[in-house]
Amino acid sequence: MAAAVRLRALTGLWLALGLAAGAAALGRPSPVKVLTDDTWRELLQGEWMVEFYAPWCHVCQNLQPEWEKFAEWSEDLTVNIAKVDVTEQPGLSGRFIITALPTIYHCKDGEFRRYQGARTKADFINFIVDQEWKSIEPVSSWFGPSSFLMSGMSALFQLSMWIRHCQDYLTENVGIPVWGSYAVFAVAVLFSGLILGLILVFLADCICPSKQHRPPQYPHSRELAPESAQLLKKLDEEQEADEEDISDDETEDKEVSNRNSSPNTVRQRPVHPAAPVDKS
């Protein structure tokens, strides 16, 4: 009887200790940092390992325990461990060109490399300790997350997510059918294209005005038009008269030169000497 009581006491003690440890683990904040569109620039300084995941991805769910264990070594390895939920941060999904889940990036002083190794805690630790990331070619600056191209890609992803939220609102809250939401977006696209086209035409007309709307360079040209026309006509007549005089002089010079060059001598028939006469 005493042994049974002692066994129950020990079991209760172990349960209490287990519950206390579990509560402490639950109360302890996760060492994994969460990045957003507002805080992602922290990756440009120091060394980071970032995981891009989605809550509905089964592979991502299986990776989470290993990623949490790896994050517990972040202080010893002097590396920051972070994660990004692509469903909540579509801009970062476009900025880093996430085409598969989960995707892991290694970031070192603004250089980004995609991790392609095994996904266990030991492999992550060896990747940092042995500096295996040096054998991986970094992402080109053209496709880096801080480049202008990727900033535009991020804006497109954010716009697509905003359109999706608008469609969900129209179909779920307002009660518009799906085809009606598509019609609303089609009209909105046509209207926005018309407005944008008008703005571009207005700017082009202001920067490069057409000839019809250009201000005259000589404001008194209309008043002097008859006088200038008479002056031009007089100049044309004088020029034509000068050309006629020059042509007459040229013809006379040609006739004189032709007369001087004509032969004045008469052609003479050549005379052959007479043959000698034989007197014998």
PDB file of C-alpha atoms in Angstrom:
ATOM      1  CA  MET A   1       0.000   0.000   0.000  1.00  0.00           C
ATOM      2  CA  ALA A   2       2.798   2.393   0.866  1.00  0.00           C
ATOM      3  CA  ALA A   3       4.578   1.546  -2.381  1.00  0.00           C
ATOM      4  CA  ALA A   4       1.490   2.380  -4.386  1.00  0.00           C
ATOM      5  CA  VAL A   5       1.165   5.719  -2.640  1.00  0.00           C
ATOM      6  CA  ARG A   6       4.819   6.472  -3.293  1.00  0.00           C
ATOM      7  CA  LEU A   7       4.434   5.562  -6.986  1.00  0.00           C
ATOM      8  CA  ARG A   8       1.445   7.875  -7.336  1.00  0.00           C
ATOM      9  CA  ALA A   9       3.391  10.695  -5.669  1.00  0.00           C
ATOM     10  CA  LEU A  10       6.321  10.248  -8.035  1.00  0.00           C
ATOM     11  CA  THR A  11       3.991  10.148 -11.041  1.00  0.00           C
ATOM     12  CA  GLY A  12       2.291  13.336  -9.934  1.00  0.00           C
ATOM     13  CA  LEU A  13       5.659  15.018  -9.449  1.00  0.00           C
ATOM     14  CA  TRP A  14       6.806  14.062 -12.941  1.00  0.00           C
ATOM     15  CA  LEU A  15       3.558  15.319 -14.421  1.00  0.00           C
ATOM     16  CA  ALA A  16       3.914  18.594 -12.563  1.00  0.00           C
ATOM     17  CA  LEU A  17       7.467  19.011 -13.774  1.00  0.00           C
ATOM     18  CA  GLY A  18       6.421  18.193 -17.349  1.00  0.00           C
ATOM     19  CA  LEU A  19       3.591  20.690 -17.275  1.00  0.00           C
ATOM     20  CA  ALA A  20       5.888  23.355 -15.848  1.00  0.00           C
ATOM     21  CA  ALA A  21       8.463  22.726 -18.570  1.00  0.00           C
ATOM     22  CA  GLY A  22       5.766  22.837 -21.221  1.00  0.00           C
ATOM     23  CA  ALA A  23       4.386  26.069 -19.862  1.00  0.00           C
ATOM     24  CA  ALA A  24       7.872  27.583 -19.799  1.00  0.00           C
ATOM     25  CA  ALA A  25       8.440  26.467 -23.377  1.00  0.00           C
ATOM     26  CA  LEU A  26       5.135  27.962 -24.434  1.00  0.00           C
ATOM     27  CA  GLY A  27       5.811  31.202 -22.626  1.00  0.00           C
ATOM     28  CA  ARG A  28       9.315  31.566 -24.086  1.00  0.00           C
ATOM     29  CA  PRO A  29       9.369  33.648 -27.284  1.00  0.00           C
ATOM     30  CA  SER A  30      10.472  31.923 -30.462  1.00  0.00           C
ATOM     31  CA  PRO A  31      14.049  32.758 -31.548  1.00  0.00           C
ATOM     32  CA  VAL A  32      12.850  32.889 -35.155  1.00  0.00           C
ATOM     33  CA  LYS A  33      12.295  36.465 -36.313  1.00  0.00           C
ATOM     34  CA  VAL A  34       9.327  37.357 -38.508  1.00  0.00           C
ATOM     35  CA  LEU A  35      10.083  39.647 -41.462  1.00  0.00           C
ATOM     36  CA  THR A  36       7.596  41.887 -43.248  1.00  0.00           C
ATOM     37  CA  ASP A  37       7.610  44.392 -46.085  1.00  0.00           C
ATOM     38  CA  ASP A  38       8.595  47.060 -43.570  1.00  0.00           C
ATOM     39  CA  THR A  39      11.457  45.181 -41.875  1.00  0.00           C
ATOM     40  CA  TRP A  40      13.018  43.118 -44.679  1.00  0.00           C
ATOM     41  CA  ARG A  41      15.882  45.605 -45.135  1.00  0.00           C
ATOM     42  CA  GLU A  42      17.407  44.254 -41.947  1.00  0.00           C
ATOM     43  CA  LEU A  43      18.693  41.438 -44.168  1.00  0.00           C
ATOM     44  CA  LEU A  44      21.149  43.853 -45.785  1.00  0.00           C
ATOM     45  CA  GLN A  45      23.295  43.903 -42.629  1.00  0.00           C
ATOM     46  CA  GLY A  46      24.854  40.912 -40.918  1.00  0.00           C
ATOM     47  CA  GLU A  47      24.318  37.231 -41.629  1.00  0.00           C
ATOM     48  CA  TRP A  48      20.852  35.731 -42.000  1.00  0.00           C
ATOM     49  CA  MET A  49      19.048  32.509 -42.839  1.00  0.00           C
ATOM     50  CA  VAL A  50      15.505  33.168 -44.055  1.00  0.00           C
ATOM     51  CA  GLU A  51      12.734  30.675 -44.743  1.00  0.00           C
ATOM     52  CA  PHE A  52       9.818  31.499 -47.039  1.00  0.00           C
ATOM     53  CA  TYR A  53       6.815  29.331 -46.245  1.00  0.00           C
ATOM     54  CA  ALA A  54       3.041  29.097 -46.376  1.00  0.00           C
ATOM     55  CA  PRO A  55       0.779  27.730 -43.630  1.00  0.00           C
ATOM     56  CA  TRP A  56      -1.007  25.359 -46.027  1.00  0.00           C
ATOM     57  CA  CYS A  57       2.273  23.795 -47.280  1.00  0.00           C
ATOM     58  CA  HIS A  58       2.819  20.326 -45.727  1.00  0.00           C
ATOM     59  CA  VAL A  59       6.553  20.377 -46.449  1.00  0.00           C
ATOM     60  CA  CYS A  60       6.815  23.725 -44.687  1.00  0.00           C
ATOM     61  CA  GLN A  61       4.966  22.306 -41.690  1.00  0.00           C
ATOM     62  CA  ASN A  62       7.431  19.423 -41.472  1.00  0.00           C
ATOM     63  CA  LEU A  63      10.334  21.863 -41.660  1.00  0.00           C
ATOM     64  CA  GLN A  64       9.150  24.095 -38.804  1.00  0.00           C
ATOM     65  CA  PRO A  65      10.471  21.913 -35.904  1.00  0.00           C
ATOM     66  CA  GLU A  66      13.939  21.680 -37.495  1.00  0.00           C
ATOM     67  CA  TRP A  67      13.928  25.410 -38.194  1.00  0.00           C
ATOM     68  CA  GLU A  68      13.030  26.172 -34.578  1.00  0.00           C
ATOM     69  CA  LYS A  69      15.823  23.907 -33.316  1.00  0.00           C
ATOM     70  CA  PHE A  70      18.274  25.566 -35.682  1.00  0.00           C
ATOM     71  CA  ALA A  71      17.181  28.994 -34.428  1.00  0.00           C
ATOM     72  CA  GLU A  72      18.185  28.015 -30.886  1.00  0.00           C
ATOM     73  CA  TRP A  73      21.803  28.028 -32.123  1.00  0.00           C
ATOM     74  CA  SER A  74      21.547  31.516 -33.588  1.00  0.00           C
ATOM     75  CA  GLU A  75      23.431  33.201 -30.737  1.00  0.00           C
ATOM     76  CA  ASP A  76      26.257  30.646 -30.782  1.00  0.00           C
ATOM     77  CA  LEU A  77      26.586  30.883 -34.558  1.00  0.00           C
ATOM     78  CA  THR A  78      26.113  34.693 -34.601  1.00  0.00           C
ATOM     79  CA  VAL A  79      23.533  34.339 -37.349  1.00  0.00           C
ATOM     80  CA  ASN A  80      19.959  35.625 -37.461  1.00  0.00           C
ATOM     81  CA  ILE A  81      17.187  33.128 -38.194  1.00  0.00           C
ATOM     82  CA  ALA A  82      14.008  34.488 -39.772  1.00  0.00           C
ATOM     83  CA  LYS A  83      10.915  33.396 -41.672  1.00  0.00           C
ATOM     84  CA  VAL A  84       8.426  35.010 -44.066  1.00  0.00           C
ATOM     85  CA  ASP A  85       4.803  33.985 -44.579  1.00  0.00           C
ATOM     86  CA  VAL A  86       4.231  34.526 -48.298  1.00  0.00           C
ATOM     87  CA  THR A  87       0.452  34.564 -47.821  1.00  0.00           C
ATOM     88  CA  GLU A  88       0.776  37.579 -45.544  1.00  0.00           C
ATOM     89  CA  GLN A  89       3.719  39.237 -47.333  1.00  0.00           C
ATOM     90  CA  PRO A  90       3.134  38.882 -51.105  1.00  0.00           C
ATOM     91  CA  GLY A  91       5.501  41.774 -51.791  1.00  0.00           C
ATOM     92  CA  LEU A  92       8.453  39.823 -50.393  1.00  0.00           C
ATOM     93  CA  SER A  93       7.383  36.790 -52.405  1.00  0.00           C
ATOM     94  CA  GLY A  94       7.757  38.823 -55.590  1.00  0.00           C
ATOM     95  CA  ARG A  95      10.893  40.618 -54.408  1.00  0.00           C
ATOM     96  CA  PHE A  96      12.732  37.302 -53.819  1.00  0.00           C
ATOM     97  CA  ILE A  97      11.097  35.459 -56.782  1.00  0.00           C
ATOM     98  CA  ILE A  98       9.648  32.644 -54.670  1.00  0.00           C
ATOM     99  CA  THR A  99       8.541  29.907 -57.090  1.00  0.00           C
ATOM    100  CA  ALA A 100       8.642  26.917 -54.697  1.00  0.00           C
ATOM    101  CA  LEU A 101       7.918  26.333 -51.020  1.00  0.00           C
ATOM    102  CA  PRO A 102       9.733  26.222 -48.757  1.00  0.00           C
ATOM    103  CA  THR A 103      12.558  28.398 -50.076  1.00  0.00           C
ATOM    104  CA  ILE A 104      15.582  29.235 -47.902  1.00  0.00           C
ATOM    105  CA  TYR A 105      17.985  32.107 -48.515  1.00  0.00           C
ATOM    106  CA  HIS A 106      21.351  32.828 -46.940  1.00  0.00           C
ATOM    107  CA  CYS A 107      22.110  36.543 -46.657  1.00  0.00           C
ATOM    108  CA  LYS A 108      25.548  37.919 -45.872  1.00  0.00           C
ATOM    109  CA  ASP A 109      26.198  41.682 -45.978  1.00  0.00           C
ATOM    110  CA  GLY A 110      23.703  42.309 -48.762  1.00  0.00           C
ATOM    111  CA  GLU A 111      24.597  39.222 -50.842  1.00  0.00           C
ATOM    112  CA  PHE A 112      21.825  36.646 -51.281  1.00  0.00           C
ATOM    113  CA  ARG A 113      22.308  32.940 -52.002  1.00  0.00           C
ATOM    114  CA  ARG A 114      19.653  30.273 -52.295  1.00  0.00           C
ATOM    115  CA  TYR A 115      20.135  27.289 -50.006  1.00  0.00           C
ATOM    116  CA  GLN A 116      19.788  23.963 -51.844  1.00  0.00           C
ATOM    117  CA  GLY A 117      21.023  21.482 -49.208  1.00  0.00           C
ATOM    118  CA  ALA A 118      19.301  19.099 -46.826  1.00  0.00           C
ATOM    119  CA  ARG A 119      16.768  20.543 -44.404  1.00  0.00           C
ATOM    120  CA  THR A 120      17.858  19.330 -40.997  1.00  0.00           C
ATOM    121  CA  LYS A 121      19.276  21.190 -38.021  1.00  0.00           C
ATOM    122  CA  ALA A 122      22.698  19.554 -38.403  1.00  0.00           C
ATOM    123  CA  ASP A 123      22.883  20.482 -42.103  1.00  0.00           C
ATOM    124  CA  PHE A 124      21.930  24.086 -41.370  1.00  0.00           C
ATOM    125  CA  ILE A 125      24.588  24.330 -38.658  1.00  0.00           C
ATOM    126  CA  ASN A 126      27.290  22.811 -40.881  1.00  0.00           C
ATOM    127  CA  PHE A 127      26.298  25.185 -43.677  1.00  0.00           C
ATOM    128  CA  ILE A 128      27.099  28.148 -41.412  1.00  0.00           C
ATOM    129  CA  VAL A 129      30.091  26.747 -39.503  1.00  0.00           C
ATOM    130  CA  ASP A 130      31.893  25.352 -42.565  1.00  0.00           C
ATOM    131  CA  GLN A 131      30.944  28.421 -44.640  1.00  0.00           C
ATOM    132  CA  GLU A 132      29.529  26.250 -47.382  1.00  0.00           C
ATOM    133  CA  TRP A 133      27.681  29.287 -48.677  1.00  0.00           C
ATOM    134  CA  LYS A 134      30.922  30.531 -50.264  1.00  0.00           C
ATOM    135  CA  SER A 135      30.656  27.830 -52.935  1.00  0.00           C
ATOM    136  CA  ILE A 136      27.258  29.134 -54.060  1.00  0.00           C
ATOM    137  CA  GLU A 137      27.023  31.891 -56.662  1.00  0.00           C
ATOM    138  CA  PRO A 138      25.216  34.939 -55.226  1.00  0.00           C
ATOM    139  CA  VAL A 139      22.141  36.365 -56.857  1.00  0.00           C
ATOM    140  CA  SER A 140      22.907  38.951 -59.533  1.00  0.00           C
ATOM    141  CA  SER A 141      22.532  42.586 -58.546  1.00  0.00           C
ATOM    142  CA  TRP A 142      19.918  42.973 -61.302  1.00  0.00           C
ATOM    143  CA  PHE A 143      17.704  40.413 -59.554  1.00  0.00           C
ATOM    144  CA  GLY A 144      18.632  41.356 -55.996  1.00  0.00           C
ATOM    145  CA  PRO A 145      15.730  42.191 -53.677  1.00  0.00           C
ATOM    146  CA  SER A 146      16.852  45.820 -53.384  1.00  0.00           C
ATOM    147  CA  SER A 147      17.086  46.401 -57.158  1.00  0.00           C
ATOM    148  CA  PHE A 148      14.629  48.541 -59.120  1.00  0.00           C
ATOM    149  CA  LEU A 149      13.433  45.518 -61.099  1.00  0.00           C
ATOM    150  CA  MET A 150      12.548  43.510 -58.015  1.00  0.00           C
ATOM    151  CA  SER A 151      10.916  46.539 -56.409  1.00  0.00           C
ATOM    152  CA  GLY A 152       8.586  46.705 -59.406  1.00  0.00           C
ATOM    153  CA  MET A 153       7.938  42.979 -59.128  1.00  0.00           C
ATOM    154  CA  SER A 154       7.073  43.426 -55.460  1.00  0.00           C
ATOM    155  CA  ALA A 155       4.592  46.176 -56.342  1.00  0.00           C
ATOM    156  CA  LEU A 156       2.926  43.900 -58.914  1.00  0.00           C
ATOM    157  CA  PHE A 157       2.546  41.101 -56.367  1.00  0.00           C
ATOM    158  CA  GLN A 158       1.061  43.511 -53.850  1.00  0.00           C
ATOM    159  CA  LEU A 159      -1.351  44.810 -56.495  1.00  0.00           C
ATOM    160  CA  SER A 160      -2.438  41.278 -57.371  1.00  0.00           C
ATOM    161  CA  MET A 161      -3.094  40.492 -53.702  1.00  0.00           C
ATOM    162  CA  TRP A 162      -5.087  43.725 -53.344  1.00  0.00           C
ATOM    163  CA  ILE A 163      -7.202  42.780 -56.375  1.00  0.00           C
ATOM    164  CA  ARG A 164      -7.796  39.362 -54.867  1.00  0.00           C
ATOM    165  CA  HIS A 165      -8.971  40.913 -51.594  1.00  0.00           C
ATOM    166  CA  CYS A 166     -11.283  43.206 -53.530  1.00  0.00           C
ATOM    167  CA  GLN A 167     -12.756  40.257 -55.402  1.00  0.00           C
ATOM    168  CA  ASP A 168     -13.310  38.367 -52.140  1.00  0.00           C
ATOM    169  CA  TYR A 169     -15.038  41.406 -50.687  1.00  0.00           C
ATOM    170  CA  LEU A 170     -17.316  41.795 -53.723  1.00  0.00           C
ATOM    171  CA  THR A 171     -18.275  38.125 -53.858  1.00  0.00           C
ATOM    172  CA  GLU A 172     -18.572  37.398 -50.112  1.00  0.00           C
ATOM    173  CA  ASN A 173     -19.693  40.643 -48.493  1.00  0.00           C
ATOM    174  CA  VAL A 174     -21.519  42.471 -51.284  1.00  0.00           C
ATOM    175  CA  GLY A 175     -22.964  39.301 -52.841  1.00  0.00           C
ATOM    176  CA  ILE A 176     -21.906  39.954 -56.447  1.00  0.00           C
ATOM    177  CA  PRO A 177     -21.455  36.757 -58.504  1.00  0.00           C
ATOM    178  CA  VAL A 178     -18.018  35.812 -59.746  1.00  0.00           C
ATOM    179  CA  TRP A 179     -18.730  36.854 -63.339  1.00  0.00           C
ATOM    180  CA  GLY A 180     -20.011  40.195 -62.020  1.00  0.00           C
ATOM    181  CA  SER A 181     -16.752  40.813 -60.161  1.00  0.00           C
ATOM    182  CA  TYR A 182     -14.836  40.123 -63.392  1.00  0.00           C
ATOM    183  CA  ALA A 183     -17.069  42.617 -65.214  1.00  0.00           C
ATOM    184  CA  VAL A 184     -16.390  45.237 -62.534  1.00  0.00           C
ATOM    185  CA  PHE A 185     -12.633  44.719 -62.891  1.00  0.00           C
ATOM    186  CA  ALA A 186     -12.890  44.909 -66.708  1.00  0.00           C
ATOM    187  CA  VAL A 187     -14.702  48.253 -66.539  1.00  0.00           C
ATOM    188  CA  ALA A 188     -12.202  49.523 -63.975  1.00  0.00           C
ATOM    189  CA  VAL A 189      -9.280  48.536 -66.219  1.00  0.00           C
ATOM    190  CA  LEU A 190     -10.821  50.262 -69.254  1.00  0.00           C
ATOM    191  CA  PHE A 191     -11.607  53.413 -67.284  1.00  0.00           C
ATOM    192  CA  SER A 192      -8.133  53.575 -65.719  1.00  0.00           C
ATOM    193  CA  GLY A 193      -6.531  53.010 -69.147  1.00  0.00           C
ATOM    194  CA  LEU A 194      -8.599  55.865 -70.598  1.00  0.00           C
ATOM    195  CA  ILE A 195      -7.607  58.216 -67.786  1.00  0.00           C
ATOM    196  CA  LEU A 196      -3.950  57.229 -68.082  1.00  0.00           C
ATOM    197  CA  GLY A 197      -4.022  57.759 -71.858  1.00  0.00           C
ATOM    198  CA  LEU A 198      -5.505  61.233 -71.475  1.00  0.00           C
ATOM    199  CA  ILE A 199      -2.856  62.134 -68.923  1.00  0.00           C
ATOM    200  CA  LEU A 200      -0.068  60.943 -71.231  1.00  0.00           C
ATOM    201  CA  VAL A 201      -1.496  62.884 -74.190  1.00  0.00           C
ATOM    202  CA  PHE A 202      -1.756  66.023 -72.056  1.00  0.00           C
ATOM    203  CA  LEU A 203       1.834  65.685 -70.873  1.00  0.00           C
ATOM    204  CA  ALA A 204       3.086  65.033 -74.405  1.00  0.00           C
ATOM    205  CA  ASP A 205       1.232  68.091 -75.702  1.00  0.00           C
ATOM    206  CA  CYS A 206       2.734  70.232 -72.938  1.00  0.00           C
ATOM    207  CA  ILE A 207       6.275  68.972 -73.471  1.00  0.00           C
ATOM    208  CA  CYS A 208       6.219  68.825 -77.296  1.00  0.00           C
ATOM    209  CA  PRO A 209       3.408  71.109 -78.568  1.00  0.00           C
ATOM    210  CA  SER A 210       2.250  70.755 -82.166  1.00  0.00           C
ATOM    211  CA  LYS A 211       3.099  73.364 -84.833  1.00  0.00           C
ATOM    212  CA  GLN A 212      -0.464  74.706 -84.947  1.00  0.00           C
ATOM    213  CA  HIS A 213      -0.346  75.702 -81.299  1.00  0.00           C
ATOM    214  CA  ARG A 214       3.191  77.015 -81.236  1.00  0.00           C
ATOM    215  CA  PRO A 215       3.437  80.810 -80.674  1.00  0.00           C
ATOM    216  CA  PRO A 216       4.778  82.761 -83.685  1.00  0.00           C
ATOM    217  CA  GLN A 217       8.440  83.630 -83.429  1.00  0.00           C
ATOM    218  CA  TYR A 218       7.920  86.962 -85.270  1.00  0.00           C
ATOM    219  CA  PRO A 219       4.803  88.733 -83.999  1.00  0.00           C
ATOM    220  CA  HIS A 220       4.899  91.459 -86.744  1.00  0.00           C
ATOM    221  CA  SER A 221       5.206  89.056 -89.659  1.00  0.00           C
ATOM    222  CA  ARG A 222       1.550  89.518 -90.731  1.00  0.00           C
ATOM    223  CA  GLU A 223       1.875  93.325 -90.969  1.00  0.00           C
ATOM    224  CA  LEU A 224       5.053  93.143 -93.064  1.00  0.00           C
ATOM    225  CA  ALA A 225       3.800  90.328 -95.297  1.00  0.00           C
ATOM    226  CA  PRO A 226       2.834  92.509 -98.367  1.00  0.00           C
ATOM    227  CA  GLU A 227       6.070  94.528 -98.272  1.00  0.00           C
ATOM    228  CA  SER A 228       8.196  91.434 -97.910  1.00  0.00           C
ATOM    229  CA  ALA A 229       6.348  89.795-100.806  1.00  0.00           C
ATOM    230  CA  GLN A 230       7.049  92.759-103.088  1.00  0.00           C
ATOM    231  CA  LEU A 231      10.681  92.828-102.022  1.00  0.00           C
ATOM    232  CA  LEU A 232      11.078  89.138-102.732  1.00  0.00           C
ATOM    233  CA  LYS A 233       9.426  89.520-106.116  1.00  0.00           C
ATOM    234  CA  LYS A 234      11.767  92.373-107.027  1.00  0.00           C
ATOM    235  CA  LEU A 235      14.800  90.358-105.948  1.00  0.00           C
ATOM    236  CA  ASP A 236      13.647  87.416-108.057  1.00  0.00           C
ATOM    237  CA  GLU A 237      13.246  89.614-111.125  1.00  0.00           C
ATOM    238  CA  GLU A 238      16.698  91.119-110.670  1.00  0.00           C
ATOM    239  CA  GLN A 239      18.193  87.670-110.224  1.00  0.00           C
ATOM    240  CA  GLU A 240      16.504  86.416-113.419  1.00  0.00           C
ATOM    241  CA  ALA A 241      17.774  89.469-115.359  1.00  0.00           C
ATOM    242  CA  ASP A 242      21.299  88.875-114.107  1.00  0.00           C
ATOM    243  CA  GLU A 243      21.111  85.228-115.139  1.00  0.00           C
ATOM    244  CA  GLU A 244      19.938  86.222-118.647  1.00  0.00           C
ATOM    245  CA  ASP A 245      22.827  88.712-119.020  1.00  0.00           C
ATOM    246  CA  ILE A 246      25.295  86.085-117.890  1.00  0.00           C
ATOM    247  CA  SER A 247      23.903  83.554-120.364  1.00  0.00           C
ATOM    248  CA  ASP A 248      24.127  86.098-123.238  1.00  0.00           C
ATOM    249  CA  ASP A 249      27.719  86.896-122.375  1.00  0.00           C
ATOM    250  CA  GLU A 250      28.564  83.222-122.277  1.00  0.00           C
ATOM    251  CA  THR A 251      27.057  82.618-125.742  1.00  0.00           C
ATOM    252  CA  GLU A 252      28.972  85.552-127.227  1.00  0.00           C
ATOM    253  CA  ASP A 253      32.234  84.301-125.717  1.00  0.00           C
ATOM    254  CA  LYS A 254      31.623  80.858-127.193  1.00  0.00           C
ATOM    255  CA  GLU A 255      30.997  82.280-130.686  1.00  0.00           C
ATOM    256  CA  VAL A 256      34.194  84.342-130.523  1.00  0.00           C
ATOM    257  CA  SER A 257      36.231  81.368-129.400  1.00  0.00           C
ATOM    258  CA  ASN A 258      34.776  79.222-132.182  1.00  0.00           C
ATOM    259  CA  ARG A 259      35.702  81.834-134.801  1.00  0.00           C
ATOM    260  CA  ASN A 260      39.266  82.109-133.547  1.00  0.00           C
ATOM    261  CA  SER A 261      39.784  78.386-133.512  1.00  0.00           C
ATOM    262  CA  SER A 262      38.510  77.776-137.153  1.00  0.00           C
ATOM    263  CA  PRO A 263      41.463  77.126-139.760  1.00  0.00           C
ATOM    264  CA  ASN A 264      42.153  79.982-142.264  1.00  0.00           C
ATOM    265  CA  THR A 265      44.556  78.019-144.500  1.00  0.00           C
ATOM    266  CA  VAL A 266      43.436  76.236-147.672  1.00  0.00           C
ATOM    267  CA  ARG A 267      44.239  72.576-147.931  1.00  0.00           C
ATOM    268  CA  GLN A 268      46.824  72.010-150.741  1.00  0.00           C
ATOM    269  CA  ARG A 269      47.202  68.864-152.737  1.00  0.00           C
ATOM    270  CA  PRO A 270      50.642  67.347-152.213  1.00  0.00           C
ATOM    271  CA  VAL A 271      52.943  67.470-155.362  1.00  0.00           C
ATOM    272  CA  HIS A 272      55.093  64.462-156.028  1.00  0.00           C
ATOM    273  CA  PRO A 273      58.527  65.019-157.775  1.00  0.00           C
ATOM    274  CA  ALA A 274      58.678  63.975-161.476  1.00  0.00           C
ATOM    275  CA  ALA A 275      60.444  60.772-162.328  1.00  0.00           C
ATOM    276  CA  PRO A 276      63.853  61.182-164.073  1.00  0.00           C
ATOM    277  CA  VAL A 277      63.878  60.605-167.971  1.00  0.00           C
ATOM    278  CA  ASP A 278      66.214  58.071-169.444  1.00  0.00           C
ATOM    279  CA  LYS A 279      68.047  59.770-172.442  1.00  0.00           C
ATOM    280  CA  SER A 280      69.530  56.648-173.869  1.00  0.00           C
TER     281      SER A 280
END
